[in-house]
Tab-separated table of C-alpha atoms in Angstrom:
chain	number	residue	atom	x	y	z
A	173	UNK	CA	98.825	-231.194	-224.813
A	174	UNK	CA	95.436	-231.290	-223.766
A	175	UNK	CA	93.445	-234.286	-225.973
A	176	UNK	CA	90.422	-233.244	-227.790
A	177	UNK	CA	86.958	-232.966	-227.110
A	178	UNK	CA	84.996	-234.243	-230.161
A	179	UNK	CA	81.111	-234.188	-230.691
A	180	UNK	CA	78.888	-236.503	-232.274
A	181	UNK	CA	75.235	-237.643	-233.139
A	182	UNK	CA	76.057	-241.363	-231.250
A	183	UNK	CA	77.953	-239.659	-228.019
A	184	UNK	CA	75.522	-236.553	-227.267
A	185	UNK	CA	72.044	-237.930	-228.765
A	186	UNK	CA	69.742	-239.237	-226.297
A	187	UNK	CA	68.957	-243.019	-226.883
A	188	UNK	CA	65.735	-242.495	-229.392
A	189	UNK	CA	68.022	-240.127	-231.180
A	190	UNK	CA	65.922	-237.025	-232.351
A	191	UNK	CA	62.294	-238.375	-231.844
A	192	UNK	CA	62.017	-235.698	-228.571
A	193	UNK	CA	61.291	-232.213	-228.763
A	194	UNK	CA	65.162	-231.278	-228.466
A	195	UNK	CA	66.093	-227.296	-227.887
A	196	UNK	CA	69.457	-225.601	-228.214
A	197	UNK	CA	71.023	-222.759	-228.336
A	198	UNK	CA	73.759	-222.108	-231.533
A	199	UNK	CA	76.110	-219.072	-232.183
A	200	UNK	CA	75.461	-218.089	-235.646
A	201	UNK	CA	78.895	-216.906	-237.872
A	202	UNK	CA	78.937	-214.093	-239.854
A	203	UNK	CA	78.611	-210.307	-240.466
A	204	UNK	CA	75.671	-210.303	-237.815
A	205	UNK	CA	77.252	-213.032	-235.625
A	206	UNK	CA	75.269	-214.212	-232.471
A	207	UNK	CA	73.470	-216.701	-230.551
A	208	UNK	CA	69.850	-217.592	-231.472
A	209	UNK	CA	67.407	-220.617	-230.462
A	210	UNK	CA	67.487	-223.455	-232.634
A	211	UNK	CA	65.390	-226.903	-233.034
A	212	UNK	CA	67.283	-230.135	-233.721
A	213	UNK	CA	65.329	-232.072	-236.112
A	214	UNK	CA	65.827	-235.100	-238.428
A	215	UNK	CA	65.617	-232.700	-240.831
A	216	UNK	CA	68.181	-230.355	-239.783
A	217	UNK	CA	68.996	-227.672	-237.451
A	218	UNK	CA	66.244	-224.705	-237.694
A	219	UNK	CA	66.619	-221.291	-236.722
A	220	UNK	CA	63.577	-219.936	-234.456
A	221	UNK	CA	64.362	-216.838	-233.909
A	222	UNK	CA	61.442	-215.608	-235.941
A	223	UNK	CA	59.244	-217.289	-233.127
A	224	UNK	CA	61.650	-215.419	-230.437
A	225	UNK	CA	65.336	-214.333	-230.422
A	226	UNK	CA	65.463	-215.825	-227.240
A	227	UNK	CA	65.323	-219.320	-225.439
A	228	UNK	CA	63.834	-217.320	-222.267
A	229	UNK	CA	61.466	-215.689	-224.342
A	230	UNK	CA	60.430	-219.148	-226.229
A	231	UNK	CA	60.028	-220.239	-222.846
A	232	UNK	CA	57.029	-217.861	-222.281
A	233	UNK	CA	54.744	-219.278	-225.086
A	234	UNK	CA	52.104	-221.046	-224.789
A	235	UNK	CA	51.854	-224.970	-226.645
A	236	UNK	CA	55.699	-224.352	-226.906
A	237	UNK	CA	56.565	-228.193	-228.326
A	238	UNK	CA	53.682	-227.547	-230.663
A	239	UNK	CA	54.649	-224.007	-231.678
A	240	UNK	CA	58.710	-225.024	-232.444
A	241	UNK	CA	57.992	-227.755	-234.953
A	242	UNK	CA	54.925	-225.301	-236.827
A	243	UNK	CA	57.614	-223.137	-236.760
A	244	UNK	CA	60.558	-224.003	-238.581
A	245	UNK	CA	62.092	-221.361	-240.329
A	246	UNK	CA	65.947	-221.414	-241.757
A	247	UNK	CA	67.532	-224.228	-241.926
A	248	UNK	CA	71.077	-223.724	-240.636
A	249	UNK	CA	72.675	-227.000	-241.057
A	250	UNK	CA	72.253	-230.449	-239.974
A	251	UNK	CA	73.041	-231.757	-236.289
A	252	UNK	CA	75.963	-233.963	-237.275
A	253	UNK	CA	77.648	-230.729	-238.673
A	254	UNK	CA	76.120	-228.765	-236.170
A	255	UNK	CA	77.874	-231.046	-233.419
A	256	UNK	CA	81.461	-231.967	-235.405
A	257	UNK	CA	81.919	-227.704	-235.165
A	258	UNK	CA	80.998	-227.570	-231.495
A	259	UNK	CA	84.012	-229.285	-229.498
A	260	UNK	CA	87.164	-228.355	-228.505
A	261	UNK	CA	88.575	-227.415	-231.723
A	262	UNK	CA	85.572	-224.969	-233.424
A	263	UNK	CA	85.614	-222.791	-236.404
A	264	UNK	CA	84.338	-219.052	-236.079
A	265	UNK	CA	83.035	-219.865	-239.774
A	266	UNK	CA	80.413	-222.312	-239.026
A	267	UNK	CA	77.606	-222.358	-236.409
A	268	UNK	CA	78.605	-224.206	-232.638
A	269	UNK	CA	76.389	-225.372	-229.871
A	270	UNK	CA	76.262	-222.972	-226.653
A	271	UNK	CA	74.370	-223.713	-223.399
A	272	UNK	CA	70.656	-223.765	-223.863
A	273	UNK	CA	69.877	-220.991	-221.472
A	274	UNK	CA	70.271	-217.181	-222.279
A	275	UNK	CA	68.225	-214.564	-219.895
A	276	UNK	CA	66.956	-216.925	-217.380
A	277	UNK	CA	68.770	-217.197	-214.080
A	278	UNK	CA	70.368	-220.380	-213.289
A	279	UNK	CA	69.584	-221.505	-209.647
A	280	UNK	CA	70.597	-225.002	-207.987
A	281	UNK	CA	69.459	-226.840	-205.057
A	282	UNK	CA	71.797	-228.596	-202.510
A	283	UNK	CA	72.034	-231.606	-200.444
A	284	UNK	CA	68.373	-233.412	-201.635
A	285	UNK	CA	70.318	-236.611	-201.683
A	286	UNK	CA	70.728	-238.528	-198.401
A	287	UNK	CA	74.392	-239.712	-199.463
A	288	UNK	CA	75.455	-236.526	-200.708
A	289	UNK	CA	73.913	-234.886	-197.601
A	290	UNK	CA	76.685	-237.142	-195.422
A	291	UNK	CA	78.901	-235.930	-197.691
A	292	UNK	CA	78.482	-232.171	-196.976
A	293	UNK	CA	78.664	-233.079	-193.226
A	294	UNK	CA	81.906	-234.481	-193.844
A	295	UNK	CA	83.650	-232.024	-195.705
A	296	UNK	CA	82.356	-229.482	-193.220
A	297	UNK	CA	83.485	-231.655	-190.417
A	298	UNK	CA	87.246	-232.144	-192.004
A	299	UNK	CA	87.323	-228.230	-192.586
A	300	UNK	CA	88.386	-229.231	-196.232
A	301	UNK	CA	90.952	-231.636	-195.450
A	302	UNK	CA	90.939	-234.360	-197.619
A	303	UNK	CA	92.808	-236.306	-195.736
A	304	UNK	CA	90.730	-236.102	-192.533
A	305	UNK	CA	88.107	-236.962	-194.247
A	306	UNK	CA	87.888	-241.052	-194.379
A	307	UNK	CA	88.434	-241.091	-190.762
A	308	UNK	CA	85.241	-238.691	-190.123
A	309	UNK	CA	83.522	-240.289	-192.729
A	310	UNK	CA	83.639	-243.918	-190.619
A	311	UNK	CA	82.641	-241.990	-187.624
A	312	UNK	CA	79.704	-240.229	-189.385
A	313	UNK	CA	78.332	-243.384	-191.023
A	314	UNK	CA	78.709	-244.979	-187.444
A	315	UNK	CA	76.212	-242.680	-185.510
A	316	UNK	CA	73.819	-241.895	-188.303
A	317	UNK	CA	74.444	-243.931	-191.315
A	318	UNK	CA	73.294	-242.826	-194.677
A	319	UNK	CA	70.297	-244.419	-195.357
A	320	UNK	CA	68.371	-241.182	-194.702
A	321	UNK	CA	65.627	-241.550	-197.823
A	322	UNK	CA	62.803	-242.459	-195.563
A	323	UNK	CA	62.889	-239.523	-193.696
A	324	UNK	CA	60.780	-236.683	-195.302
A	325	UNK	CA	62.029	-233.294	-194.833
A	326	UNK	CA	60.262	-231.210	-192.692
A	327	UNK	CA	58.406	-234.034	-191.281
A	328	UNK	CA	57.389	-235.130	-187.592
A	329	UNK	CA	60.159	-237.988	-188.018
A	330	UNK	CA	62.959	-235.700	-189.291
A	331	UNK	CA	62.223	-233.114	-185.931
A	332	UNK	CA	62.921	-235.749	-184.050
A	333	UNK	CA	65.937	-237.014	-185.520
A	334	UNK	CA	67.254	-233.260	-185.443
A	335	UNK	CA	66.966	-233.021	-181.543
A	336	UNK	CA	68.584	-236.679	-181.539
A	337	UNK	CA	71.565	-235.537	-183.449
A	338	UNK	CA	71.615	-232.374	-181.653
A	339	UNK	CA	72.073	-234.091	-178.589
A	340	UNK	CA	74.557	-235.993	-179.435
A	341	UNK	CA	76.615	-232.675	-180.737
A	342	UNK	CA	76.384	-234.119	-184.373
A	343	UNK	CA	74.242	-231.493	-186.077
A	344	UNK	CA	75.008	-229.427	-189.038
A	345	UNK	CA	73.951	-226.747	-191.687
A	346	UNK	CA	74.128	-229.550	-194.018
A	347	UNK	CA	71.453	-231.652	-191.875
A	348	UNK	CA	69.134	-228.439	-191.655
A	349	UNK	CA	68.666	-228.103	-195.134
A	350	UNK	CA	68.620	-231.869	-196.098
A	351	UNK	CA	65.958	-233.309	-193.663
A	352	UNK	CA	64.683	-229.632	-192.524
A	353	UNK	CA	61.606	-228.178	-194.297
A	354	UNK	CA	63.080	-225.325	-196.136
A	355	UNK	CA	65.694	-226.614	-199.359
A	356	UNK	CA	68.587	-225.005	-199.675
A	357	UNK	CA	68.412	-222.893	-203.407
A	358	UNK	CA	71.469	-221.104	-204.335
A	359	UNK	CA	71.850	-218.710	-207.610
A	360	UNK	CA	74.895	-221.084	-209.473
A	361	UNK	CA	76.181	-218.521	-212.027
A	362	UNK	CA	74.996	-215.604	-213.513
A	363	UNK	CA	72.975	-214.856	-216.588
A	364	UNK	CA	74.836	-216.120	-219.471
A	365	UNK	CA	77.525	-217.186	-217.733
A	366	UNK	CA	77.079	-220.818	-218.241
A	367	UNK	CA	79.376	-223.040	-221.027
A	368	UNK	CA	77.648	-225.714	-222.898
A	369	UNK	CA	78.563	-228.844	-224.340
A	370	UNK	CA	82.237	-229.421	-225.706
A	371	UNK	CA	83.282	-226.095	-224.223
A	372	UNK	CA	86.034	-226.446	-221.111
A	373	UNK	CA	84.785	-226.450	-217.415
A	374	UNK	CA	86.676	-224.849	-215.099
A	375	UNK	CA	88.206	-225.349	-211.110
A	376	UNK	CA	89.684	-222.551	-209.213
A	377	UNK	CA	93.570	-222.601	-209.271
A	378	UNK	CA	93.267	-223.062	-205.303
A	379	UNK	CA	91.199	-225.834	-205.252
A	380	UNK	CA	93.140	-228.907	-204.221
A	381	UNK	CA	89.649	-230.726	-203.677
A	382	UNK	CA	86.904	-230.626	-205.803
A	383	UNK	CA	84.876	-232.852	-208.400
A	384	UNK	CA	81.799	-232.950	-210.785
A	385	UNK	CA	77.921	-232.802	-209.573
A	386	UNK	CA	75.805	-234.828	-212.428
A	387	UNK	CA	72.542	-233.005	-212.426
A	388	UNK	CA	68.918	-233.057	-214.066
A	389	UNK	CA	68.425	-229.413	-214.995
A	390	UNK	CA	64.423	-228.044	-214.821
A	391	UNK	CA	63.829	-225.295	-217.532
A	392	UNK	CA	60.974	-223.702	-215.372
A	393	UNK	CA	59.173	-220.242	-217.388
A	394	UNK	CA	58.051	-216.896	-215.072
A	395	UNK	CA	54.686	-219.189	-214.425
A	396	UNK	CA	56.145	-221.446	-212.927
A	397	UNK	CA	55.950	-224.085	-216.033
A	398	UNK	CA	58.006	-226.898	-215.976
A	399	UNK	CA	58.678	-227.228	-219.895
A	400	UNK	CA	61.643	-229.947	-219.636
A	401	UNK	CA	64.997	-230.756	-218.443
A	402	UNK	CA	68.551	-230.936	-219.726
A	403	UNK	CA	71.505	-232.143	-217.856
A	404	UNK	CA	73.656	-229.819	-216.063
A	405	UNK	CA	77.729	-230.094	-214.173
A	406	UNK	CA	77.276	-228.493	-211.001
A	407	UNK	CA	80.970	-228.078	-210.748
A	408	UNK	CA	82.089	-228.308	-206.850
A	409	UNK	CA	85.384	-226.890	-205.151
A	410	UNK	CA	85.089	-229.247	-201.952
A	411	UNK	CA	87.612	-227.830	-199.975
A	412	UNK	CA	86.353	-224.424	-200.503
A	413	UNK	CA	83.351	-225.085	-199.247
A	414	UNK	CA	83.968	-227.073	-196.590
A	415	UNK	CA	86.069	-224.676	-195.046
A	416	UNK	CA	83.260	-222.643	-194.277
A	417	UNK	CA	79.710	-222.620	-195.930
A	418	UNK	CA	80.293	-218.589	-196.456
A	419	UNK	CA	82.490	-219.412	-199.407
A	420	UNK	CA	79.661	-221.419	-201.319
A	421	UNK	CA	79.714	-218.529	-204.490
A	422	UNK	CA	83.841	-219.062	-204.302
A	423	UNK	CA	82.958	-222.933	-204.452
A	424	UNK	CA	80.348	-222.834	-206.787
A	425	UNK	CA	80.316	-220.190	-209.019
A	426	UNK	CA	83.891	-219.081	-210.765
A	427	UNK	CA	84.640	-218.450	-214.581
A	428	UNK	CA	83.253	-221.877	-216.622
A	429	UNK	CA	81.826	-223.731	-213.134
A	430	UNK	CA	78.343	-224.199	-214.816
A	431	UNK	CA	78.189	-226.377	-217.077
A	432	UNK	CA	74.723	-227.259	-219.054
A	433	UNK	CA	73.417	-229.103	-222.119
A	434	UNK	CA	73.713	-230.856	-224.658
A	435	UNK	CA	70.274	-228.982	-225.253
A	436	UNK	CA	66.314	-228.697	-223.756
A	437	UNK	CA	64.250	-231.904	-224.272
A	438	UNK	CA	60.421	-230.360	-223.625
A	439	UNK	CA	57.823	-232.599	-221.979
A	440	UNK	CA	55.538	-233.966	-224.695
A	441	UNK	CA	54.145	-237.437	-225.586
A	442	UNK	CA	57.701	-238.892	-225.399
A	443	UNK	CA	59.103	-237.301	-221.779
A	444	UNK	CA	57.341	-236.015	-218.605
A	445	UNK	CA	58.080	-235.167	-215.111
A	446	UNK	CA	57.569	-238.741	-214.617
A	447	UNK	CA	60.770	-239.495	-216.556
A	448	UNK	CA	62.581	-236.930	-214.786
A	449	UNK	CA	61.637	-238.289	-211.287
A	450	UNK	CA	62.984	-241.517	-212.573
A	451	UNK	CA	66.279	-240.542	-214.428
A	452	UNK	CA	69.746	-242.174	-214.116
A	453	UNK	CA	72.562	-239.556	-214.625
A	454	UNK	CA	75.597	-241.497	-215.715
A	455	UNK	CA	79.351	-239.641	-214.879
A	456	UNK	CA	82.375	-240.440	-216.481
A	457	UNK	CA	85.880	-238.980	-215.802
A	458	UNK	CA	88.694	-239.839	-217.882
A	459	UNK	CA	92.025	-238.375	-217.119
A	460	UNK	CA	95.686	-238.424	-218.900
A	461	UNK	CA	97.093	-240.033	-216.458
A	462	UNK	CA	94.658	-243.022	-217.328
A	463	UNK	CA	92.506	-243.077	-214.488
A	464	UNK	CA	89.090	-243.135	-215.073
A	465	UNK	CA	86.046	-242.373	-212.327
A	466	UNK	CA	82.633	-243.654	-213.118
A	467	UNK	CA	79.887	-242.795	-210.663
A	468	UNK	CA	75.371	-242.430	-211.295
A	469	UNK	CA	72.881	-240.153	-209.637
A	470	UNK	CA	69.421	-241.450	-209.322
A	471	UNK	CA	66.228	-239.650	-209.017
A	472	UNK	CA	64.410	-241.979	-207.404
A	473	UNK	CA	66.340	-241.601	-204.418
A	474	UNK	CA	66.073	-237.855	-204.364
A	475	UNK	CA	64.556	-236.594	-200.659
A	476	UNK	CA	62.347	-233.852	-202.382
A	477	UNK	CA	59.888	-233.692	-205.440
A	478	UNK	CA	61.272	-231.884	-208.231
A	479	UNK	CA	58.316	-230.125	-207.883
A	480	UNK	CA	58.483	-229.041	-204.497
A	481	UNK	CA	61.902	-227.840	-205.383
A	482	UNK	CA	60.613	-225.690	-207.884
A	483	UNK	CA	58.147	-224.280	-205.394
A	484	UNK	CA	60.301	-223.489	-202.790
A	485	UNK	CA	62.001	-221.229	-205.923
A	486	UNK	CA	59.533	-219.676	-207.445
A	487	UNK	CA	56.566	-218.456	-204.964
A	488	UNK	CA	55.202	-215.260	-203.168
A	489	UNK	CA	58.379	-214.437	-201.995
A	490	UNK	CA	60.582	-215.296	-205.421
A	491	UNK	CA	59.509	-214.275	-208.998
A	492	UNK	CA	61.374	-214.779	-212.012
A	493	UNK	CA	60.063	-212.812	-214.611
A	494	UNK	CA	62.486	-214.408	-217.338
A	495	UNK	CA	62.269	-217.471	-216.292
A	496	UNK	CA	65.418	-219.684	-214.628
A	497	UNK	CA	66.830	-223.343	-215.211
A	498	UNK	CA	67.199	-225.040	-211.698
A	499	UNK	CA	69.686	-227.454	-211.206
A	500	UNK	CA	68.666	-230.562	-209.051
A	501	UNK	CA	70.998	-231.784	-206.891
A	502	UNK	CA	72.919	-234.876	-207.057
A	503	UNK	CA	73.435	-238.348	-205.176
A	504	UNK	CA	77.219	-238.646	-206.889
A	505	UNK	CA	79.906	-237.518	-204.208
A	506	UNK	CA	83.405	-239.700	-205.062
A	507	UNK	CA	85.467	-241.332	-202.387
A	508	UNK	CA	87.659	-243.222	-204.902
A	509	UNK	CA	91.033	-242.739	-204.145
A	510	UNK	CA	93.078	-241.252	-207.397
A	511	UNK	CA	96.480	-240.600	-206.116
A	512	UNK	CA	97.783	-240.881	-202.594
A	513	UNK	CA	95.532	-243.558	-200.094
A	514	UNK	CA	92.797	-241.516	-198.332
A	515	UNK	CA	92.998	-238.614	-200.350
A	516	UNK	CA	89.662	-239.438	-202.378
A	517	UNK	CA	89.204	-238.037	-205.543
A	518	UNK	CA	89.782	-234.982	-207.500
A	519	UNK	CA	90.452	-233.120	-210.745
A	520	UNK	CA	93.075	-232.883	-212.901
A	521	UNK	CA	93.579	-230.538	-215.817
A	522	UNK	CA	92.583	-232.137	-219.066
A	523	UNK	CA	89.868	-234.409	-217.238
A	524	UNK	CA	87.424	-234.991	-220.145
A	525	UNK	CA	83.907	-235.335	-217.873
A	526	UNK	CA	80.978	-236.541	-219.740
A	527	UNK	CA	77.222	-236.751	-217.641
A	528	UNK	CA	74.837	-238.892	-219.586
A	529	UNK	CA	71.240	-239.730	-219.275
A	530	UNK	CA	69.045	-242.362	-221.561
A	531	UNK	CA	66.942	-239.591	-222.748
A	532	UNK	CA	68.198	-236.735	-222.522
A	533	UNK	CA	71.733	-237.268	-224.435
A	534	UNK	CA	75.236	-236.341	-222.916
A	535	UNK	CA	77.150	-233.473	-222.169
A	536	UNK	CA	80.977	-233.346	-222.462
A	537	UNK	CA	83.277	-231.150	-221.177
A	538	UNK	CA	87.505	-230.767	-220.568
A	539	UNK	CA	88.623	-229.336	-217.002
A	540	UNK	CA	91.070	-226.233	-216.726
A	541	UNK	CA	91.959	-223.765	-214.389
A	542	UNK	CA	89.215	-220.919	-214.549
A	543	UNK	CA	92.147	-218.466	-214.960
A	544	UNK	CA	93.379	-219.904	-217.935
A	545	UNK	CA	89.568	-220.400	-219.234
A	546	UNK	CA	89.077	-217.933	-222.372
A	547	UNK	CA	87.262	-213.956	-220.581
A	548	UNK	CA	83.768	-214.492	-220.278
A	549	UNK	CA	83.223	-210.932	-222.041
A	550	UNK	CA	79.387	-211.905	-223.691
A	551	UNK	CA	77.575	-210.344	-220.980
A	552	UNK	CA	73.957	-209.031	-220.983
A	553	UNK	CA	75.197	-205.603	-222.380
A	554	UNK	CA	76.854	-207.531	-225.494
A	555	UNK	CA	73.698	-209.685	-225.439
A	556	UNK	CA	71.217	-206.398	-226.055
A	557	UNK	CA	73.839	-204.633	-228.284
A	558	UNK	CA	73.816	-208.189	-230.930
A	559	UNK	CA	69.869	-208.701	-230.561
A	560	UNK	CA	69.167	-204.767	-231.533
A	561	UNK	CA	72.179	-204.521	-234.422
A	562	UNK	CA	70.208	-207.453	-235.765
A	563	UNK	CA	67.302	-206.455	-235.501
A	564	UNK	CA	67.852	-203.296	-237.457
A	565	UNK	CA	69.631	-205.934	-240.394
């Protein structure tokens, strides 16, 4: 039996506890049951769908982390309750967390870390093959190691050590979009598809290769605003992908493979861009069979700005009109050997995964099949059908 997921204040809270502008998203019980934007206060958990029924549509105001805390309506509980009924084990009487994110499209950008970036060449190179993959791995680091942080994409240096590699019949997709001018952005899961905090995660059936991404997460409005960040499980089916790059939506983006929360910190006099840029993303995966897998992403070895990221999103070519949450790559890609030597790592079922950061709190989540993951049946249909009977209440 799977163990349970619990949720509290001291395991999800970011280190100054609720002093940040902190956004969330709840599912409200009841005769007019749905999701609505909340604010987590030291007060309480407050309701704010007076100021928008919405997160994308908060998003779109202007002086948002002034607006949320004039703004406090209902008070719906406080966050200790609000957080004890949002793990594994939640009652349809009381309100539980969802992902912050509702209407805006959740994009992702691969291979901005040099390490991960070998990575991707690897798994490409073993065709999926976990087991071919320490050997290539030596051969890789060998010809062009993976200290790869100096070179800036798109730069003078990085052209020439594409026609080096090139020569040497070692170049790849994975290279092109890592050191190459133009970032790879991919659209992770669809709009209000994404699970949040203490709900399961899930990994194709198939998959006999995969693992957790630890992200930062940039809540970016149609303006292209950066408002503030959250932490986000890019979850990854390696063998999938590395089989061919064609099956990146079959790696990437199945029933419960986006993972994001525990809520929105905005930027304000406590958190910038700055902090972002200089983040440490803590993983930790605990398993029933005892093993546990501890692994950190950090942003100040990213090869591209978050910024430019964002640009290379949302420009001339690319508008958002509701908004999108971008996840930003990560430096974590395990090699730790769980099972059989030279196998690397992997999930099992009942993994408990928890990504951490010092201010923006933790997310937790338990790995299942996607299969066996409750229908994801809340679709933008349902979505416009709750907001309007509401509404009309």
């Amino acid at each position: 039996m799977a163990r349970p997921l619990i949720l509290t204040p001291e395991n999800t809270l970011p280190e100054d506890g609720l002093a940040g502008t902190l956004l969330a998203r709840v599912w409200l019980p009841g005769e007019l049951a749905g999701p609505v934007p909340v604010l987590l206060h030291e007060d309480g958990v407050f309701d704010l769908s007076l100021l928008s029924p919405t997160l994308a549509g908060l998003c779109e105001l202007e002086d948002l982390a002034v607006r949320v805390h004039d703004s406090r309506a209902q008070r719906l509980c406080s966050v200790a309750e609000l957080l004890a009924n949002s793990g594994s084990e939640r009652s349809a009487t009381r309100p539980s967390l969802l992902a912050p994110a509702d209407l805006q499209v959740i994009k992702a950008a691969g291979v901005t870390f040099a390490a991960s970036m070998v990575e991707r060449v690897i798994e490409e190179r073993a065709g999926g093959d976990p087991q071919r993959a320490e050997e290539i791995r030596v051969q890789v680091r060998e010809l062009i190691g993976d200290n790869l942080r100096s070179i800036v994409p798109g730069s003078e240096n990085a052209q020439r050590l594409k026609q080096l590699l090139q020569e040497q019949g070692l170049w790849s997709q994975y290279l092109e979009v890592g050191i190459g001018p133009d970032a790879e952005v991919f659209t992770k899961a669809p709009v209000l598809a994404a699970v949040g905090s203490g709900m399961d995660i899930g990994i194709h059936p198939g998959s006999a290769w995969n693992n957790p991404e630890p992200e930062v997460v940039l809540v970016v409005n149609s303006r292209g605003q950066v408002l503030g960040a959250t932490l986000g499980n890019d979850v990854n089916l390696r063998d999938f992908e590395g089989r061919s790059a064609l099956l990146l939506s079959k790696a990437k983006d199945n029933n419960g493979s986006c993972a994001i929360g525990p809520f929105i910190r905005l930027f304000d006099q406590s958190f910038s861009i700055d902090d972002v840029r200089n983040a440490e993303v803590d993983l930790r995966v605990e398993g029933d069979d005892g093993f546990v897998l501890k692994g950190r992403s950090s942003m100040n070895q990213i090869s591209r700005d978050p910024l430019d990221i964002v640009g290379q999103t949302l420009n001339a070519n690319h508008q958002y009109p509701d908004g999108f949450l971008l996840y930003l790559g990560t430096l974590f890609a395990p090699t730790e050997d769980r099972d059989q030597p030279g196998n690397g790592f992997t999930h099992k079922l009942g993994d408990l995964v928890s990504i951490s950061s010092r201010q923006l709190g933790a997310l937790h989540n338990r790995v299942q099949h996607s299969s066996a993951l409750a229908p994801w049946t809340f679709g933008l249909l349902a979505f416009i059908d709750n907001l309007t009977r509401r509404q009309r209440a």
